[in-house]
GROMACS .gro file of N, CA and C in nm:
model
  213
    1UNK      N    1   1.375   0.475  -0.908
    1UNK     CA    2   1.281   0.455  -0.799
    1UNK      C    3   1.177   0.567  -0.798
    2UNK      N    4   1.224   0.689  -0.822
    2UNK     CA    5   1.131   0.802  -0.822
    2UNK      C    6   1.025   0.786  -0.931
    3UNK      N    7   1.064   0.736  -1.047
    3UNK     CA    8   0.967   0.714  -1.154
    3UNK      C    9   0.865   0.607  -1.114
    4UNK      N   10   0.911   0.503  -1.045
    4UNK     CA   11   0.819   0.399  -0.999
    4UNK      C   12   0.717   0.455  -0.901
    5UNK      N   13   0.764   0.536  -0.810
    5UNK     CA   14   0.672   0.595  -0.712
    5UNK      C   15   0.574   0.691  -0.777
    6UNK      N   16   0.622   0.769  -0.873
    6UNK     CA   17   0.532   0.859  -0.946
    6UNK      C   18   0.426   0.780  -1.022
    7UNK      N   19   0.468   0.670  -1.084
    7UNK     CA   20   0.373   0.585  -1.156
    7UNK      C   21   0.272   0.523  -1.060
    8UNK      N   22   0.319   0.483  -0.942
    8UNK     CA   23   0.230   0.429  -0.840
    8UNK      C   24   0.124   0.532  -0.800
    9UNK      N   25   0.167   0.653  -0.775
    9UNK     CA   26   0.073   0.757  -0.734
    9UNK      C   27  -0.025   0.789  -0.845
   10UNK      N   28   0.022   0.794  -0.969
   10UNK     CA   29  -0.067   0.818  -1.082
   10UNK      C   30  -0.171   0.707  -1.093
   11UNK      N   31  -0.125   0.584  -1.078
   11UNK     CA   32  -0.216   0.470  -1.086
   11UNK      C   33  -0.318   0.474  -0.973
   12UNK      N   34  -0.273   0.502  -0.852
   12UNK     CA   35  -0.363   0.504  -0.736
   12UNK      C   36  -0.467   0.615  -0.747
   13UNK      N   37  -0.433   0.723  -0.815
   13UNK     CA   38  -0.526   0.834  -0.832
   13UNK      C   39  -0.626   0.809  -0.944
   14UNK      N   40  -0.591   0.721  -1.036
   14UNK     CA   41  -0.677   0.695  -1.151
   14UNK      C   42  -0.783   0.592  -1.115
   15UNK      N   43  -0.863   0.557  -1.213
   15UNK     CA   44  -0.967   0.456  -1.192
   15UNK      C   45  -0.898   0.320  -1.191
   16UNK      N   46  -0.868   0.270  -1.076
   16UNK     CA   47  -0.791   0.147  -1.062
   16UNK      C   48  -0.879   0.026  -1.031
   17UNK      N   49  -1.008   0.035  -1.054
   17UNK     CA   50  -1.094  -0.079  -1.031
   17UNK      C   51  -1.163  -0.080  -0.897
   18UNK      N   52  -1.126   0.008  -0.809
   18UNK     CA   53  -1.197   0.019  -0.682
   18UNK      C   54  -1.217   0.167  -0.652
   19UNK      N   55  -1.306   0.194  -0.560
   19UNK     CA   56  -1.339   0.333  -0.531
   19UNK      C   57  -1.265   0.383  -0.408
   20UNK      N   58  -1.265   0.514  -0.393
   20UNK     CA   59  -1.201   0.575  -0.277
   20UNK      C   60  -1.275   0.533  -0.150
   21UNK      N   61  -1.198   0.494  -0.051
   21UNK     CA   62  -1.254   0.456   0.079
   21UNK      C   63  -1.168   0.516   0.189
   22UNK      N   64  -1.230   0.564   0.296
   22UNK     CA   65  -1.151   0.609   0.410
   22UNK      C   66  -1.086   0.486   0.476
   23UNK      N   67  -0.956   0.480   0.469
   23UNK     CA   68  -0.882   0.363   0.515
   23UNK      C   69  -0.755   0.406   0.586
   24UNK      N   70  -0.721   0.344   0.700
   24UNK     CA   71  -0.591   0.371   0.761
   24UNK      C   72  -0.480   0.303   0.680
   25UNK      N   73  -0.385   0.377   0.626
   25UNK     CA   74  -0.277   0.317   0.548
   25UNK      C   75  -0.202   0.208   0.624
   26UNK      N   76  -0.190   0.223   0.755
   26UNK     CA   77  -0.116   0.123   0.832
   26UNK      C   78  -0.182  -0.014   0.824
   27UNK      N   79  -0.315  -0.019   0.811
   27UNK     CA   80  -0.383  -0.147   0.797
   27UNK      C   81  -0.338  -0.220   0.671
   28UNK      N   82  -0.332  -0.147   0.562
   28UNK     CA   83  -0.290  -0.208   0.435
   28UNK      C   84  -0.145  -0.254   0.443
   29UNK      N   85  -0.060  -0.170   0.498
   29UNK     CA   86   0.082  -0.204   0.510
   29UNK      C   87   0.100  -0.330   0.594
   30UNK      N   88   0.031  -0.338   0.707
   30UNK     CA   89   0.045  -0.454   0.795
   30UNK      C   90  -0.003  -0.582   0.725
   31UNK      N   91  -0.112  -0.573   0.649
   31UNK     CA   92  -0.162  -0.690   0.576
   31UNK      C   93  -0.062  -0.736   0.470
   32UNK      N   94  -0.005  -0.641   0.396
   32UNK     CA   95   0.091  -0.675   0.292
   32UNK      C   96   0.216  -0.737   0.353
   33UNK      N   97   0.264  -0.681   0.464
   33UNK     CA   98   0.382  -0.737   0.530
   33UNK      C   99   0.355  -0.877   0.583
   34UNK      N  100   0.239  -0.899   0.641
   34UNK     CA  101   0.203  -1.032   0.693
   34UNK      C  102   0.200  -1.134   0.579
   35UNK      N  103   0.142  -1.096   0.465
   35UNK     CA  104   0.139  -1.186   0.350
   35UNK      C  105   0.280  -1.217   0.300
   36UNK      N  106   0.365  -1.116   0.294
   36UNK     CA  107   0.503  -1.135   0.248
   36UNK      C  108   0.578  -1.229   0.342
   37UNK      N  109   0.558  -1.213   0.472
   37UNK     CA  110   0.625  -1.301   0.568
   37UNK      C  111   0.576  -1.445   0.554
   38UNK      N  112   0.446  -1.463   0.528
   38UNK     CA  113   0.392  -1.598   0.507
   38UNK      C  114   0.454  -1.663   0.384
   39UNK      N  115   0.498  -1.582   0.290
   39UNK     CA  116   0.562  -1.633   0.168
   39UNK      C  117   0.713  -1.640   0.184
   40UNK      N  118   0.759  -1.633   0.308
   40UNK     CA  119   0.901  -1.643   0.342
   40UNK      C  120   0.988  -1.533   0.281
   41UNK      N  121   0.929  -1.415   0.259
   41UNK     CA  122   1.008  -1.301   0.215
   41UNK      C  123   1.063  -1.232   0.339
   42UNK      N  124   1.188  -1.192   0.333
   42UNK     CA  125   1.253  -1.124   0.446
   42UNK      C  126   1.214  -0.976   0.441
   43UNK      N  127   1.109  -0.940   0.514
   43UNK     CA  128   1.063  -0.801   0.516
   43UNK      C  129   1.061  -0.749   0.659
   44UNK      N  130   1.098  -0.623   0.672
   44UNK     CA  131   1.089  -0.556   0.801
   44UNK      C  132   1.038  -0.414   0.775
   45UNK      N  133   0.992  -0.351   0.880
   45UNK     CA  134   0.942  -0.216   0.865
   45UNK      C  135   0.965  -0.140   0.995
   46UNK      N  136   0.995  -0.014   0.979
   46UNK     CA  137   1.006   0.074   1.094
   46UNK      C  138   0.867   0.118   1.137
   47UNK      N  139   0.862   0.210   1.225
   47UNK     CA  140   0.737   0.262   1.279
   47UNK      C  141   0.670   0.358   1.180
   48UNK      N  142   0.538   0.349   1.170
   48UNK     CA  143   0.462   0.440   1.084
   48UNK      C  144   0.404   0.550   1.172
   49UNK      N  145   0.440   0.674   1.144
   49UNK     CA  146   0.385   0.788   1.217
   49UNK      C  147   0.253   0.829   1.154
   50UNK      N  148   0.148   0.835   1.232
   50UNK     CA  149   0.019   0.882   1.183
   50UNK      C  150  -0.048   0.788   1.087
   51UNK      N  151  -0.006   0.664   1.080
   51UNK     CA  152  -0.063   0.568   0.986
   51UNK      C  153  -0.199   0.516   1.025
   52UNK      N  154  -0.246   0.549   1.146
   52UNK     CA  155  -0.376   0.501   1.190
   52UNK      C  156  -0.489   0.593   1.149
   53UNK      N  157  -0.458   0.712   1.101
   53UNK     CA  158  -0.560   0.806   1.058
   53UNK      C  159  -0.616   0.761   0.924
   54UNK      N  160  -0.747   0.768   0.909
   54UNK     CA  161  -0.808   0.729   0.782
   54UNK      C  162  -0.788   0.838   0.678
   55UNK      N  163  -0.752   0.793   0.558
   55UNK     CA  164  -0.741   0.882   0.444
   55UNK      C  165  -0.817   0.819   0.328
   56UNK      N  166  -0.865   0.901   0.235
   56UNK     CA  167  -0.936   0.849   0.119
   56UNK      C  168  -0.835   0.794   0.019
   57UNK      N  169  -0.845   0.666  -0.008
   57UNK     CA  170  -0.756   0.603  -0.105
   57UNK      C  171  -0.826   0.482  -0.165
   58UNK      N  172  -0.762   0.425  -0.264
   58UNK     CA  173  -0.813   0.304  -0.328
   58UNK      C  174  -0.735   0.186  -0.269
   59UNK      N  175  -0.793   0.119  -0.171
   59UNK     CA  176  -0.719   0.015  -0.099
   59UNK      C  177  -0.660  -0.094  -0.187
   60UNK      N  178  -0.736  -0.143  -0.284
   60UNK     CA  179  -0.683  -0.250  -0.370
   60UNK      C  180  -0.565  -0.204  -0.453
   61UNK      N  181  -0.574  -0.082  -0.505
   61UNK     CA  182  -0.464  -0.029  -0.586
   61UNK      C  183  -0.338  -0.010  -0.501
   62UNK      N  184  -0.355   0.044  -0.383
   62UNK     CA  185  -0.241   0.066  -0.294
   62UNK      C  186  -0.180  -0.068  -0.253
   63UNK      N  187  -0.265  -0.163  -0.221
   63UNK     CA  188  -0.216  -0.295  -0.182
   63UNK      C  189  -0.135  -0.359  -0.296
   64UNK      N  190  -0.189  -0.356  -0.418
   64UNK     CA  191  -0.116  -0.413  -0.532
   64UNK      C  192   0.018  -0.344  -0.552
   65UNK      N  193   0.018  -0.213  -0.539
   65UNK     CA  194   0.142  -0.139  -0.560
   65UNK      C  195   0.245  -0.175  -0.452
   66UNK      N  196   0.202  -0.185  -0.329
   66UNK     CA  197   0.296  -0.222  -0.221
   66UNK      C  198   0.350  -0.364  -0.243
   67UNK      N  199   0.261  -0.455  -0.282
   67UNK     CA  200   0.306  -0.592  -0.309
   67UNK      C  201   0.409  -0.595  -0.421
   68UNK      N  202   0.387  -0.515  -0.524
   68UNK     CA  203   0.484  -0.507  -0.634
   68UNK      C  204   0.617  -0.451  -0.588
   69UNK      N  205   0.613  -0.349  -0.505
   69UNK     CA  206   0.739  -0.290  -0.456
   69UNK      C  207   0.816  -0.388  -0.368
   70UNK      N  208   0.745  -0.461  -0.282
   70UNK     CA  209   0.812  -0.556  -0.195
   70UNK      C  210   0.865  -0.674  -0.277
   71UNK      N  211   0.783  -0.720  -0.371
   71UNK     CA  212   0.823  -0.834  -0.454
   71UNK      C  213   0.942  -0.802  -0.541
   0.00000   0.00000   0.00000
């Protein structure tokens, strides 16, 4: 699992096809969870602390990585 997360972080830091954007991580997580639930995947999540603060990240890369982890 640690290797997967390290690979995710390396991928998200690299040129992943989209540019850095100030984005609240909780927005991406909520969208991915909603999509998973629509696909009848049994997903749940606890509370995100500080997830509403915007951070510079590559939203598409993070979204793909989260979808892969959930899938």
